[in-house]
PDB file of N, CA and C in Angstrom:
ATOM      1  N   MET A   1      91.508 110.102 111.446  1.00 85.00           N
ATOM      2  CA  MET A   1      92.543 109.407 110.715  1.00 85.00           C
ATOM      3  C   MET A   1      92.144 109.357 109.239  1.00 85.00           C
ATOM      4  N   LYS A   2      93.029 109.791 108.403  1.00 93.00           N
ATOM      5  CA  LYS A   2      92.812 109.741 106.960  1.00 93.00           C
ATOM      6  C   LYS A   2      93.269 108.391 106.432  1.00 93.00           C
ATOM      7  N   ASN A   3      92.665 107.967 105.328  1.00 95.00           N
ATOM      8  CA  ASN A   3      93.093 106.708 104.722  1.00 95.00           C
ATOM      9  C   ASN A   3      92.850 106.733 103.221  1.00 95.00           C
ATOM     10  N   SER A   4      93.492 105.814 102.539  1.00 96.00           N
ATOM     11  CA  SER A   4      93.355 105.718 101.084  1.00 96.00           C
ATOM     12  C   SER A   4      92.658 104.421 100.679  1.00 96.00           C
ATOM     13  N   ILE A   5      91.785 103.919 101.542  1.00 97.00           N
ATOM     14  CA  ILE A   5      91.078 102.675 101.253  1.00 97.00           C
ATOM     15  C   ILE A   5      90.279 102.795  99.950  1.00 97.00           C
ATOM     16  N   LYS A   6      89.560 103.878  99.775  1.00 96.00           N
ATOM     17  CA  LYS A   6      88.739 104.039  98.567  1.00 96.00           C
ATOM     18  C   LYS A   6      89.614 104.027  97.315  1.00 96.00           C
ATOM     19  N   VAL A   7      90.730 104.725  97.359  1.00 97.00           N
ATOM     20  CA  VAL A   7      91.649 104.775  96.220  1.00 97.00           C
ATOM     21  C   VAL A   7      92.220 103.389  95.946  1.00 97.00           C
ATOM     22  N   GLU A   8      92.672 102.708  96.984  1.00 97.00           N
ATOM     23  CA  GLU A   8      93.246 101.372  96.813  1.00 97.00           C
ATOM     24  C   GLU A   8      92.197 100.391  96.291  1.00 97.00           C
ATOM     25  N   ARG A   9      90.969 100.506  96.768  1.00 96.00           N
ATOM     26  CA  ARG A   9      89.900  99.629  96.259  1.00 96.00           C
ATOM     27  C   ARG A   9      89.696  99.858  94.766  1.00 96.00           C
ATOM     28  N   ALA A  10      89.707 101.132  94.358  1.00 97.00           N
ATOM     29  CA  ALA A  10      89.515 101.463  92.943  1.00 97.00           C
ATOM     30  C   ALA A  10      90.665 100.914  92.095  1.00 97.00           C
ATOM     31  N   ILE A  11      91.876 101.069  92.570  1.00 96.00           N
ATOM     32  CA  ILE A  11      93.046 100.560  91.844  1.00 96.00           C
ATOM     33  C   ILE A  11      92.935  99.053  91.661  1.00 96.00           C
ATOM     34  N   HIS A  12      92.462  98.364  92.690  1.00 97.00           N
ATOM     35  CA  HIS A  12      92.369  96.905  92.661  1.00 97.00           C
ATOM     36  C   HIS A  12      90.988  96.413  92.218  1.00 97.00           C
ATOM     37  N   ASN A  13      90.140  97.349  91.789  1.00 98.00           N
ATOM     38  CA  ASN A  13      88.814  97.023  91.266  1.00 98.00           C
ATOM     39  C   ASN A  13      87.994  96.167  92.238  1.00 98.00           C
ATOM     40  N   LEU A  14      87.924  96.637  93.496  1.00 98.00           N
ATOM     41  CA  LEU A  14      87.183  95.922  94.532  1.00 98.00           C
ATOM     42  C   LEU A  14      86.072  96.799  95.089  1.00 98.00           C
ATOM     43  N   THR A  15      84.929  96.207  95.344  1.00 98.00           N
ATOM     44  CA  THR A  15      83.874  96.903  96.075  1.00 98.00           C
ATOM     45  C   THR A  15      84.185  96.813  97.565  1.00 98.00           C
ATOM     46  N   GLN A  16      83.450  97.564  98.363  1.00 98.00           N
ATOM     47  CA  GLN A  16      83.625  97.452  99.810  1.00 98.00           C
ATOM     48  C   GLN A  16      83.332  96.026 100.270  1.00 98.00           C
ATOM     49  N   GLN A  17      82.296  95.417  99.703  1.00 98.00           N
ATOM     50  CA  GLN A  17      81.933  94.057 100.101  1.00 98.00           C
ATOM     51  C   GLN A  17      83.028  93.061  99.730  1.00 98.00           C
ATOM     52  N   GLN A  18      83.605  93.204  98.542  1.00 98.00           N
ATOM     53  CA  GLN A  18      84.673  92.297  98.124  1.00 98.00           C
ATOM     54  C   GLN A  18      85.896  92.427  99.027  1.00 98.00           C
ATOM     55  N   LEU A  19      86.252  93.669  99.373  1.00 98.00           N
ATOM     56  CA  LEU A  19      87.375  93.875 100.293  1.00 98.00           C
ATOM     57  C   LEU A  19      87.055  93.256 101.646  1.00 98.00           C
ATOM     58  N   ALA A  20      85.855  93.500 102.133  1.00 98.00           N
ATOM     59  CA  ALA A  20      85.443  92.945 103.418  1.00 98.00           C
ATOM     60  C   ALA A  20      85.551  91.423 103.418  1.00 98.00           C
ATOM     61  N   ASP A  21      85.086  90.797 102.350  1.00 98.00           N
ATOM     62  CA  ASP A  21      85.151  89.339 102.250  1.00 98.00           C
ATOM     63  C   ASP A  21      86.596  88.846 102.256  1.00 98.00           C
ATOM     64  N   LYS A  22      87.471  89.555 101.549  1.00 97.00           N
ATOM     65  CA  LYS A  22      88.869  89.130 101.433  1.00 97.00           C
ATOM     66  C   LYS A  22      89.635  89.230 102.753  1.00 97.00           C
ATOM     67  N   ILE A  23      89.238  90.185 103.614  1.00 97.00           N
ATOM     68  CA  ILE A  23      89.961  90.336 104.882  1.00 97.00           C
ATOM     69  C   ILE A  23      89.112  89.904 106.087  1.00 97.00           C
ATOM     70  N   SER A  24      87.991  89.242 105.794  1.00 97.00           N
ATOM     71  CA  SER A  24      87.130  88.629 106.824  1.00 97.00           C
ATOM     72  C   SER A  24      86.563  89.612 107.839  1.00 97.00           C
ATOM     73  N   VAL A  25      86.012  90.703 107.328  1.00 97.00           N
ATOM     74  CA  VAL A  25      85.287  91.660 108.168  1.00 97.00           C
ATOM     75  C   VAL A  25      83.969  91.969 107.471  1.00 97.00           C
ATOM     76  N   SER A  26      83.127  92.745 108.114  1.00 97.00           N
ATOM     77  CA  SER A  26      81.843  93.094 107.511  1.00 97.00           C
ATOM     78  C   SER A  26      81.980  94.293 106.576  1.00 97.00           C
ATOM     79  N   HIS A  27      81.027  94.391 105.685  1.00 96.00           N
ATOM     80  CA  HIS A  27      80.949  95.544 104.788  1.00 96.00           C
ATOM     81  C   HIS A  27      80.835  96.833 105.595  1.00 96.00           C
ATOM     82  N   GLU A  28      80.088  96.762 106.696  1.00 98.00           N
ATOM     83  CA  GLU A  28      79.907  97.939 107.559  1.00 98.00           C
ATOM     84  C   GLU A  28      81.228  98.386 108.171  1.00 98.00           C
ATOM     85  N   THR A  29      82.097  97.441 108.499  1.00 97.00           N
ATOM     86  CA  THR A  29      83.410  97.788 109.048  1.00 97.00           C
ATOM     87  C   THR A  29      84.235  98.535 108.011  1.00 97.00           C
ATOM     88  N   ILE A  30      84.253  98.034 106.779  1.00 97.00           N
ATOM     89  CA  ILE A  30      84.995  98.709 105.710  1.00 97.00           C
ATOM     90  C   ILE A  30      84.435 100.100 105.488  1.00 97.00           C
ATOM     91  N   ASN A  31      83.117 100.218 105.459  1.00 97.00           N
ATOM     92  CA  ASN A  31      82.482 101.521 105.258  1.00 97.00           C
ATOM     93  C   ASN A  31      82.864 102.491 106.371  1.00 97.00           C
ATOM     94  N   ALA A  32      82.830 102.037 107.611  1.00 97.00           N
ATOM     95  CA  ALA A  32      83.159 102.900 108.752  1.00 97.00           C
ATOM     96  C   ALA A  32      84.625 103.329 108.727  1.00 97.00           C
ATOM     97  N   ILE A  33      85.522 102.423 108.361  1.00 96.00           N
ATOM     98  CA  ILE A  33      86.947 102.767 108.280  1.00 96.00           C
ATOM     99  C   ILE A  33      87.183 103.739 107.133  1.00 96.00           C
ATOM    100  N   GLN A  34      86.629 103.414 105.961  1.00 96.00           N
ATOM    101  CA  GLN A  34      86.834 104.252 104.781  1.00 96.00           C
ATOM    102  C   GLN A  34      86.314 105.671 104.999  1.00 96.00           C
ATOM    103  N   SER A  35      85.190 105.804 105.688  1.00 95.00           N
ATOM    104  CA  SER A  35      84.601 107.126 105.917  1.00 95.00           C
ATOM    105  C   SER A  35      85.216 107.856 107.108  1.00 95.00           C
ATOM    106  N   GLY A  36      86.136 107.188 107.822  1.00 93.00           N
ATOM    107  CA  GLY A  36      86.798 107.826 108.956  1.00 93.00           C
ATOM    108  C   GLY A  36      86.016 107.774 110.249  1.00 93.00           C
ATOM    109  N   LYS A  37      84.930 107.013 110.273  1.00 95.00           N
ATOM    110  CA  LYS A  37      84.122 106.886 111.486  1.00 95.00           C
ATOM    111  C   LYS A  37      84.722 105.896 112.470  1.00 95.00           C
ATOM    112  N   LYS A  38      85.580 105.016 111.968  1.00 95.00           N
ATOM    113  CA  LYS A  38      86.203 103.998 112.816  1.00 95.00           C
ATOM    114  C   LYS A  38      87.701 103.988 112.539  1.00 95.00           C
ATOM    115  N   VAL A  39      88.486 103.916 113.608  1.00 94.00           N
ATOM    116  CA  VAL A  39      89.937 103.779 113.487  1.00 94.00           C
ATOM    117  C   VAL A  39      90.240 102.296 113.656  1.00 94.00           C
ATOM    118  N   PRO A  40      90.870 101.681 112.650  1.00 95.00           N
ATOM    119  CA  PRO A  40      91.120 100.245 112.745  1.00 95.00           C
ATOM    120  C   PRO A  40      92.226  99.917 113.740  1.00 95.00           C
ATOM    121  N   SER A  41      92.112  98.741 114.331  1.00 95.00           N
ATOM    122  CA  SER A  41      93.198  98.252 115.182  1.00 95.00           C
ATOM    123  C   SER A  41      94.397  97.961 114.296  1.00 95.00           C
ATOM    124  N   ASN A  42      95.555  97.778 114.901  1.00 94.00           N
ATOM    125  CA  ASN A  42      96.757  97.442 114.125  1.00 94.00           C
ATOM    126  C   ASN A  42      96.557  96.159 113.336  1.00 94.00           C
ATOM    127  N   ILE A  43      95.913  95.192 113.942  1.00 94.00           N
ATOM    128  CA  ILE A  43      95.682  93.913 113.274  1.00 94.00           C
ATOM    129  C   ILE A  43      94.742  94.097 112.084  1.00 94.00           C
ATOM    130  N   LEU A  44      93.661  94.842 112.277  1.00 96.00           N
ATOM    131  CA  LEU A  44      92.709  95.080 111.199  1.00 96.00           C
ATOM    132  C   LEU A  44      93.337  95.896 110.074  1.00 96.00           C
ATOM    133  N   ALA A  45      94.173  96.857 110.400  1.00 96.00           N
ATOM    134  CA  ALA A  45      94.813  97.701 109.388  1.00 96.00           C
ATOM    135  C   ALA A  45      95.771  96.906 108.508  1.00 96.00           C
ATOM    136  N   ARG A  46      96.331  95.834 109.043  1.00 97.00           N
ATOM    137  CA  ARG A  46      97.275  95.029 108.256  1.00 97.00           C
ATOM    138  C   ARG A  46      96.596  94.271 107.124  1.00 97.00           C
ATOM    139  N   GLY A  47      95.313  93.938 107.279  1.00 96.00           N
ATOM    140  CA  GLY A  47      94.594  93.186 106.242  1.00 96.00           C
ATOM    141  C   GLY A  47      94.609  93.886 104.898  1.00 96.00           C
ATOM    142  N   PRO A  48      94.106  95.111 104.817  1.00 96.00           N
ATOM    143  CA  PRO A  48      94.137  95.814 103.531  1.00 96.00           C
ATOM    144  C   PRO A  48      95.563  96.074 103.042  1.00 96.00           C
ATOM    145  N   ALA A  49      96.460  96.382 103.958  1.00 96.00           N
ATOM    146  CA  ALA A  49      97.844  96.662 103.556  1.00 96.00           C
ATOM    147  C   ALA A  49      98.462  95.446 102.869  1.00 96.00           C
ATOM    148  N   GLU A  50      98.294  94.281 103.462  1.00 97.00           N
ATOM    149  CA  GLU A  50      98.838  93.062 102.865  1.00 97.00           C
ATOM    150  C   GLU A  50      98.156  92.747 101.536  1.00 97.00           C
ATOM    151  N   LEU A  51      96.842  92.892 101.492  1.00 96.00           N
ATOM    152  CA  LEU A  51      96.100  92.623 100.267  1.00 96.00           C
ATOM    153  C   LEU A  51      96.531  93.548  99.132  1.00 96.00           C
ATOM    154  N   PHE A  52      96.748  94.825  99.454  1.00 97.00           N
ATOM    155  CA  PHE A  52      97.125  95.814  98.440  1.00 97.00           C
ATOM    156  C   PHE A  52      98.630  95.863  98.194  1.00 97.00           C
ATOM    157  N   GLY A  53      99.396  95.073  98.938  1.00 96.00           N
ATOM    158  CA  GLY A  53     100.838  95.033  98.737  1.00 96.00           C
ATOM    159  C   GLY A  53     101.540  96.321  99.122  1.00 96.00           C
ATOM    160  N   THR A  54     101.096  96.924 100.211  1.00 95.00           N
ATOM    161  CA  THR A  54     101.669  98.180 100.676  1.00 95.00           C
ATOM    162  C   THR A  54     101.780  98.140 102.202  1.00 95.00           C
ATOM    163  N   SER A  55     102.235  99.212 102.783  1.00 95.00           N
ATOM    164  CA  SER A  55     102.361  99.251 104.240  1.00 95.00           C
ATOM    165  C   SER A  55     101.133  99.908 104.872  1.00 95.00           C
ATOM    166  N   VAL A  56     100.940  99.622 106.138  1.00 96.00           N
ATOM    167  CA  VAL A  56      99.849 100.250 106.887  1.00 96.00           C
ATOM    168  C   VAL A  56     100.012 101.766 106.849  1.00 96.00           C
ATOM    169  N   ASN A  57     101.253 102.245 106.988  1.00 94.00           N
ATOM    170  CA  ASN A  57     101.508 103.688 106.992  1.00 94.00           C
ATOM    171  C   ASN A  57     101.170 104.352 105.673  1.00 94.00           C
ATOM    172  N   GLU A  58     101.226 103.608 104.582  1.00 94.00           N
ATOM    173  CA  GLU A  58     100.884 104.191 103.288  1.00 94.00           C
ATOM    174  C   GLU A  58      99.373 104.283 103.093  1.00 94.00           C
ATOM    175  N   ILE A  59      98.613 103.471 103.790  1.00 95.00           N
ATOM    176  CA  ILE A  59      97.154 103.505 103.676  1.00 95.00           C
ATOM    177  C   ILE A  59      96.524 104.412 104.725  1.00 95.00           C
ATOM    178  N   PHE A  60      97.048 104.367 105.945  1.00 94.00           N
ATOM    179  CA  PHE A  60      96.470 105.128 107.053  1.00 94.00           C
ATOM    180  C   PHE A  60      97.436 106.210 107.517  1.00 94.00           C
ATOM    181  N   SER A  61      96.895 107.406 107.748  1.00 90.00           N
ATOM    182  CA  SER A  61      97.735 108.523 108.147  1.00 90.00           C
ATOM    183  C   SER A  61      97.013 109.388 109.171  1.00 90.00           C
ATOM    184  N   LEU A  62      97.746 109.784 110.208  1.00 76.00           N
ATOM    185  CA  LEU A  62      97.191 110.740 111.171  1.00 76.00           C
ATOM    186  C   LEU A  62      97.225 112.149 110.613  1.00 76.00           C
ATOM    187  N   ASN A  63      98.098 112.364 109.625  1.00 67.00           N
ATOM    188  CA  ASN A  63      98.249 113.663 108.982  1.00 67.00           C
ATOM    189  C   ASN A  63      97.075 113.908 108.049  1.00 67.00           C
ATOM    190  N   GLN A  64      96.638 115.159 107.928  1.00 51.00           N
ATOM    191  CA  GLN A  64      95.561 115.515 107.013  1.00 51.00           C
ATOM    192  C   GLN A  64      95.958 115.311 105.561  1.00 51.00           C
ATOM    193  N   ASP A  65      97.220 115.475 105.232  1.00 49.00           N
ATOM    194  CA  ASP A  65      97.717 115.338 103.868  1.00 49.00           C
ATOM    195  C   ASP A  65      98.285 113.944 103.692  1.00 49.00           C
ATOM    196  N   THR A  66      97.582 113.081 102.938  1.00 41.00           N
ATOM    197  CA  THR A  66      98.019 111.700 102.773  1.00 41.00           C
ATOM    198  C   THR A  66      98.859 111.500 101.522  1.00 41.00           C
ATOM    199  N   SER A  67      99.190 112.572 100.826  1.00 45.00           N
ATOM    200  CA  SER A  67      99.998 112.436  99.622  1.00 45.00           C
ATOM    201  C   SER A  67     101.460 112.217  99.982  1.00 45.00           C
ATOM    202  N   GLN A  68     102.236 111.734  99.037  1.00 45.00           N
ATOM    203  CA  GLN A  68     103.659 111.552  99.275  1.00 45.00           C
ATOM    204  C   GLN A  68     104.325 112.894  99.544  1.00 45.00           C
ATOM    205  N   HIS A  69     103.849 113.949  98.896  1.00 39.00           N
ATOM    206  CA  HIS A  69     104.409 115.271  99.133  1.00 39.00           C
ATOM    207  C   HIS A  69     104.263 115.650 100.603  1.00 39.00           C
ATOM    208  N   GLY A  70     103.082 115.358 101.165  1.00 38.00           N
ATOM    209  CA  GLY A  70     102.855 115.653 102.571  1.00 38.00           C
ATOM    210  C   GLY A  70     103.777 114.846 103.471  1.00 38.00           C
ATOM    211  N   ALA A  71     104.017 113.600 103.112  1.00 39.00           N
ATOM    212  CA  ALA A  71     104.919 112.761 103.896  1.00 39.00           C
ATOM    213  C   ALA A  71     106.329 113.322 103.838  1.00 39.00           C
ATOM    214  N   ARG A  72     106.736 113.802 102.690  1.00 31.00           N
ATOM    215  CA  ARG A  72     108.071 114.393 102.573  1.00 31.00           C
ATOM    216  C   ARG A  72     108.168 115.653 103.409  1.00 31.00           C
ATOM    217  N   LYS A  73     107.092 116.439 103.473  1.00 33.00           N
ATOM    218  CA  LYS A  73     107.100 117.650 104.298  1.00 33.00           C
ATOM    219  C   LYS A  73     107.336 117.302 105.758  1.00 33.00           C
ATOM    220  N   LEU A  74     106.731 116.217 106.218  1.00 37.00           N
ATOM    221  CA  LEU A  74     106.913 115.812 107.603  1.00 37.00           C
ATOM    222  C   LEU A  74     108.351 115.410 107.894  1.00 37.00           C
ATOM    223  N   MET A  75     108.992 114.813 106.901  1.00 37.00           N
ATOM    224  CA  MET A  75     110.339 114.315 107.103  1.00 37.00           C
ATOM    225  C   MET A  75     111.390 115.437 107.083  1.00 37.00           C
ATOM    226  N   SER A  76     111.081 116.562 106.461  1.00 33.00           N
ATOM    227  CA  SER A  76     112.094 117.629 106.368  1.00 33.00           C
ATOM    228  C   SER A  76     112.063 118.544 107.556  1.00 33.00           C
TER     229      SER A  76
END
């Protein structure tokens, strides 16, 4: 599963630890999700989405291409 956690953290100027603290998980959990080693549950995925003001689908993608262009390709 691809994700944009690293990009969203950079936009919001957050370290992995700061994000972890804000959504009440461990730094190791954020690291594992960001690196693709762990697939978050629906409940866990909602934490970053709500914090970043976006949807779960915009942060997490089963598709290799996480850009908007890739999303448009899927829709056509």
